[in-house]
Structures are given as structure tokens and as C-alpha cells.
Amino acid sequence: MTDQTVDMPHVDTDEPSMKKSLLRGWRRKCPNCGAGPMLKSYLKVNDTCTVCGQELFHHRADDGPAYLTILLVGHLLAPGLHIAFVVWRPEPLTLFTIFSVGCVGLSLYLLPRLKGAMIGFQWAKRMGGFGSTS
């Protein structure tokens, strides 16, 4: 019988890095270990990390990710809409179709990533219940 060791992901014990936890959240991974999934469905957050056991139910993302998504999508697509209309003058139905599909697609892409980043921010700043020691 051989002695096998399983490599566990590195778990930060000192002050968390803001950049690292935001990036891990953007990737929808646990802000503590970066290995376990943060989300169990499109926007539903796991209660704990399946790899390191970090409690994630403390998050208070609420409407923040939705507001950030609206802000980013609006600031990215509004200038594009203006430029496309002024330069190419496409048919209104064509313009509507292209930009509505782009708006929905970009929103669906950004929303879970911004939620993960917001939870990573809260974890790094020890906001809510993330700062309590139990």
C-alpha cells in the first residue's frame, strides 16, 4: 500500500488580495481557494465551497450585479448604436435586431461574472459575515 497525498488548493490565511479575489470571483470560483465553484446554477450561490469549505452564504450581492451589468452594457452598446446609425444608416429593423441580440448576449455573459466579482470583493473586504470568526 502506498501513501498518496492529495494536493489541496492553496488557501489564503493572511489578508486577502483584492485583485486575486476579484479575478477568482469573475471566474465564478471560490474567492478563498480559487478552485471550488461559487455558483451552483446561473446565479444561485453555493452555501459553502466544495473544495475548501469557505462559507459563501454571507454574501449580499442583491441588485448590485444587475446595476453594474446595465451600466456596462449601456456604456458599451450606446456609442456603438450611435456610430452604426450615423455611419451606415441601416434599416431600423436590422439595427434593432443586431443591437438587441448584442444587448441580451452581453448581459447574459456579464451578470454571473459580475455577481462573482462582487462576492469576491465582499470576501476580500471582510464585509457582512465574511469577517466573523466562528
PDB file of C-alpha atoms in Angstrom:
ATOM      1  CA  MET A   1       0.000   0.000   0.000  1.00  0.00           C
ATOM      2  CA  THR A   2       1.460   3.371  -0.986  1.00  0.00           C
ATOM      3  CA  ASP A   3       0.965   6.597   0.862  1.00  0.00           C
ATOM      4  CA  GLN A   4      -0.747   9.010  -1.518  1.00  0.00           C
ATOM      5  CA  THR A   5      -1.245  12.653  -0.714  1.00  0.00           C
ATOM      6  CA  VAL A   6      -3.852  14.752  -2.381  1.00  0.00           C
ATOM      7  CA  ASP A   7      -2.791  18.271  -3.268  1.00  0.00           C
ATOM      8  CA  MET A   8      -5.301  20.703  -1.854  1.00  0.00           C
ATOM      9  CA  PRO A   9      -5.522  24.151  -3.411  1.00  0.00           C
ATOM     10  CA  HIS A  10      -3.718  26.913  -1.580  1.00  0.00           C
ATOM     11  CA  VAL A  11      -5.974  28.636   0.937  1.00  0.00           C
ATOM     12  CA  ASP A  12      -5.102  32.202   1.844  1.00  0.00           C
ATOM     13  CA  THR A  13      -4.736  32.666   5.570  1.00  0.00           C
ATOM     14  CA  ASP A  14      -3.477  36.255   5.716  1.00  0.00           C
ATOM     15  CA  GLU A  15      -5.094  39.410   4.400  1.00  0.00           C
ATOM     16  CA  PRO A  16      -6.760  38.557   1.086  1.00  0.00           C
ATOM     17  CA  SER A  17      -5.622  40.207  -2.128  1.00  0.00           C
ATOM     18  CA  MET A  18      -8.342  42.335  -3.705  1.00  0.00           C
ATOM     19  CA  LYS A  19      -7.156  41.676  -7.258  1.00  0.00           C
ATOM     20  CA  LYS A  20      -6.934  37.923  -6.691  1.00  0.00           C
ATOM     21  CA  SER A  21     -10.355  37.616  -5.085  1.00  0.00           C
ATOM     22  CA  LEU A  22     -11.992  39.786  -7.772  1.00  0.00           C
ATOM     23  CA  LEU A  23     -10.421  37.651 -10.502  1.00  0.00           C
ATOM     24  CA  ARG A  24     -11.487  34.437  -8.786  1.00  0.00           C
ATOM     25  CA  GLY A  25     -14.999  35.818  -8.432  1.00  0.00           C
ATOM     26  CA  TRP A  26     -15.030  36.860 -12.100  1.00  0.00           C
ATOM     27  CA  ARG A  27     -14.149  33.255 -12.966  1.00  0.00           C
ATOM     28  CA  ARG A  28     -17.051  32.193 -10.676  1.00  0.00           C
ATOM     29  CA  LYS A  29     -14.703  30.337  -8.354  1.00  0.00           C
ATOM     30  CA  CYS A  30     -14.372  30.446  -4.570  1.00  0.00           C
ATOM     31  CA  PRO A  31     -12.605  33.683  -3.535  1.00  0.00           C
ATOM     32  CA  ASN A  32     -10.675  31.785  -0.855  1.00  0.00           C
ATOM     33  CA  CYS A  33      -9.149  28.856  -2.765  1.00  0.00           C
ATOM     34  CA  GLY A  34      -9.948  29.664  -6.399  1.00  0.00           C
ATOM     35  CA  ALA A  35     -10.768  26.024  -7.131  1.00  0.00           C
ATOM     36  CA  GLY A  36     -14.319  25.311  -5.997  1.00  0.00           C
ATOM     37  CA  PRO A  37     -17.316  26.605  -7.930  1.00  0.00           C
ATOM     38  CA  MET A  38     -19.046  29.614  -6.400  1.00  0.00           C
ATOM     39  CA  LEU A  39     -22.307  29.210  -8.305  1.00  0.00           C
ATOM     40  CA  LYS A  40     -24.438  26.075  -8.456  1.00  0.00           C
ATOM     41  CA  SER A  41     -26.660  27.401 -11.225  1.00  0.00           C
ATOM     42  CA  TYR A  42     -26.746  30.552 -13.319  1.00  0.00           C
ATOM     43  CA  LEU A  43     -26.950  32.944 -10.333  1.00  0.00           C
ATOM     44  CA  LYS A  44     -27.500  30.713  -7.272  1.00  0.00           C
ATOM     45  CA  VAL A  45     -24.534  30.829  -4.878  1.00  0.00           C
ATOM     46  CA  ASN A  46     -23.346  27.673  -3.100  1.00  0.00           C
ATOM     47  CA  ASP A  47     -23.657  27.829   0.688  1.00  0.00           C
ATOM     48  CA  THR A  48     -20.063  26.614   1.096  1.00  0.00           C
ATOM     49  CA  CYS A  49     -17.127  25.911  -1.186  1.00  0.00           C
ATOM     50  CA  THR A  50     -16.961  22.219  -2.065  1.00  0.00           C
ATOM     51  CA  VAL A  51     -13.141  22.288  -2.016  1.00  0.00           C
ATOM     52  CA  CYS A  52     -12.030  24.405   0.958  1.00  0.00           C
ATOM     53  CA  GLY A  53     -15.258  24.695   2.969  1.00  0.00           C
ATOM     54  CA  GLN A  54     -15.371  28.531   2.859  1.00  0.00           C
ATOM     55  CA  GLU A  55     -18.854  29.719   3.791  1.00  0.00           C
ATOM     56  CA  LEU A  56     -20.326  31.751   0.950  1.00  0.00           C
ATOM     57  CA  PHE A  57     -23.885  32.262   2.167  1.00  0.00           C
ATOM     58  CA  HIS A  58     -22.846  35.544   3.838  1.00  0.00           C
ATOM     59  CA  HIS A  59     -22.799  37.409   0.527  1.00  0.00           C
ATOM     60  CA  ARG A  60     -25.086  40.364  -0.005  1.00  0.00           C
ATOM     61  CA  ALA A  61     -24.793  40.937  -3.746  1.00  0.00           C
ATOM     62  CA  ASP A  62     -28.528  41.773  -4.046  1.00  0.00           C
ATOM     63  CA  ASP A  63     -29.127  44.091  -7.048  1.00  0.00           C
ATOM     64  CA  GLY A  64     -25.513  45.254  -7.428  1.00  0.00           C
ATOM     65  CA  PRO A  65     -24.555  42.890 -10.266  1.00  0.00           C
ATOM     66  CA  ALA A  66     -27.699  43.789 -12.214  1.00  0.00           C
ATOM     67  CA  TYR A  67     -26.985  47.525 -11.891  1.00  0.00           C
ATOM     68  CA  LEU A  68     -23.359  47.032 -12.949  1.00  0.00           C
ATOM     69  CA  THR A  69     -24.471  44.921 -15.915  1.00  0.00           C
ATOM     70  CA  ILE A  70     -26.900  47.615 -17.056  1.00  0.00           C
ATOM     71  CA  LEU A  71     -24.221  50.265 -16.620  1.00  0.00           C
ATOM     72  CA  LEU A  72     -21.588  48.363 -18.615  1.00  0.00           C
ATOM     73  CA  VAL A  73     -23.897  47.151 -21.381  1.00  0.00           C
ATOM     74  CA  GLY A  74     -25.358  50.622 -21.803  1.00  0.00           C
ATOM     75  CA  HIS A  75     -21.965  52.303 -21.926  1.00  0.00           C
ATOM     76  CA  LEU A  76     -20.629  49.748 -24.409  1.00  0.00           C
ATOM     77  CA  LEU A  77     -23.585  49.492 -26.771  1.00  0.00           C
ATOM     78  CA  ALA A  78     -24.958  53.059 -26.792  1.00  0.00           C
ATOM     79  CA  PRO A  79     -21.905  54.550 -28.563  1.00  0.00           C
ATOM     80  CA  GLY A  80     -21.903  51.593 -30.955  1.00  0.00           C
ATOM     81  CA  LEU A  81     -25.557  52.161 -31.735  1.00  0.00           C
ATOM     82  CA  HIS A  82     -24.912  55.843 -32.415  1.00  0.00           C
ATOM     83  CA  ILE A  83     -21.883  55.165 -34.614  1.00  0.00           C
ATOM     84  CA  ALA A  84     -23.673  52.432 -36.581  1.00  0.00           C
ATOM     85  CA  PHE A  85     -26.665  54.698 -37.173  1.00  0.00           C
ATOM     86  CA  VAL A  86     -24.628  57.721 -38.241  1.00  0.00           C
ATOM     87  CA  VAL A  87     -22.062  55.911 -40.407  1.00  0.00           C
ATOM     88  CA  TRP A  88     -24.015  53.106 -42.107  1.00  0.00           C
ATOM     89  CA  ARG A  89     -27.700  54.131 -41.768  1.00  0.00           C
ATOM     90  CA  PRO A  90     -29.020  50.538 -41.726  1.00  0.00           C
ATOM     91  CA  GLU A  91     -32.709  49.708 -41.799  1.00  0.00           C
ATOM     92  CA  PRO A  92     -34.300  50.213 -38.360  1.00  0.00           C
ATOM     93  CA  LEU A  93     -35.286  46.549 -38.053  1.00  0.00           C
ATOM     94  CA  THR A  94     -31.728  45.457 -38.859  1.00  0.00           C
ATOM     95  CA  LEU A  95     -30.280  47.895 -36.332  1.00  0.00           C
ATOM     96  CA  PHE A  96     -32.771  46.780 -33.691  1.00  0.00           C
ATOM     97  CA  THR A  97     -32.087  43.084 -34.312  1.00  0.00           C
ATOM     98  CA  ILE A  98     -28.305  43.385 -34.120  1.00  0.00           C
ATOM     99  CA  PHE A  99     -28.209  45.551 -31.026  1.00  0.00           C
ATOM    100  CA  SER A 100     -30.961  43.721 -29.135  1.00  0.00           C
ATOM    101  CA  VAL A 101     -29.187  40.388 -29.648  1.00  0.00           C
ATOM    102  CA  GLY A 102     -25.909  42.031 -28.615  1.00  0.00           C
ATOM    103  CA  CYS A 103     -27.517  43.551 -25.524  1.00  0.00           C
ATOM    104  CA  VAL A 104     -29.070  40.278 -24.377  1.00  0.00           C
ATOM    105  CA  GLY A 105     -25.927  38.268 -25.105  1.00  0.00           C
ATOM    106  CA  LEU A 106     -23.609  40.679 -23.315  1.00  0.00           C
ATOM    107  CA  SER A 107     -25.975  40.908 -20.348  1.00  0.00           C
ATOM    108  CA  LEU A 108     -26.193  37.125 -20.016  1.00  0.00           C
ATOM    109  CA  TYR A 109     -22.384  36.893 -20.176  1.00  0.00           C
ATOM    110  CA  LEU A 110     -21.658  39.673 -17.666  1.00  0.00           C
ATOM    111  CA  LEU A 111     -24.304  39.078 -14.983  1.00  0.00           C
ATOM    112  CA  PRO A 112     -22.909  35.906 -13.294  1.00  0.00           C
ATOM    113  CA  ARG A 113     -19.324  37.153 -13.634  1.00  0.00           C
ATOM    114  CA  LEU A 114     -20.132  40.483 -12.016  1.00  0.00           C
ATOM    115  CA  LYS A 115     -22.002  38.678  -9.247  1.00  0.00           C
ATOM    116  CA  GLY A 116     -18.940  36.522  -8.605  1.00  0.00           C
ATOM    117  CA  ALA A 117     -16.667  39.578  -8.641  1.00  0.00           C
ATOM    118  CA  MET A 118     -18.953  41.389  -6.212  1.00  0.00           C
ATOM    119  CA  ILE A 119     -18.909  38.424  -3.826  1.00  0.00           C
ATOM    120  CA  GLY A 120     -15.122  38.275  -4.191  1.00  0.00           C
ATOM    121  CA  PHE A 121     -14.961  41.980  -3.297  1.00  0.00           C
ATOM    122  CA  GLN A 122     -17.111  41.425  -0.222  1.00  0.00           C
ATOM    123  CA  TRP A 123     -14.943  38.472   0.813  1.00  0.00           C
ATOM    124  CA  ALA A 124     -11.707  40.451   0.360  1.00  0.00           C
ATOM    125  CA  LYS A 125     -13.024  43.401   2.383  1.00  0.00           C
ATOM    126  CA  ARG A 126     -14.475  41.025   5.018  1.00  0.00           C
ATOM    127  CA  MET A 127     -17.888  42.605   4.598  1.00  0.00           C
ATOM    128  CA  GLY A 128     -21.043  41.112   6.055  1.00  0.00           C
ATOM    129  CA  GLY A 129     -20.491  37.773   7.740  1.00  0.00           C
ATOM    130  CA  PHE A 130     -17.211  37.060   5.924  1.00  0.00           C
ATOM    131  CA  GLY A 131     -15.225  38.857   8.622  1.00  0.00           C
ATOM    132  CA  SER A 132     -16.599  36.980  11.624  1.00  0.00           C
ATOM    133  CA  THR A 133     -14.606  34.159  13.128  1.00  0.00           C
ATOM    134  CA  SER A 134     -16.667  31.186  14.174  1.00  0.00           C
TER     135      SER A 134
END
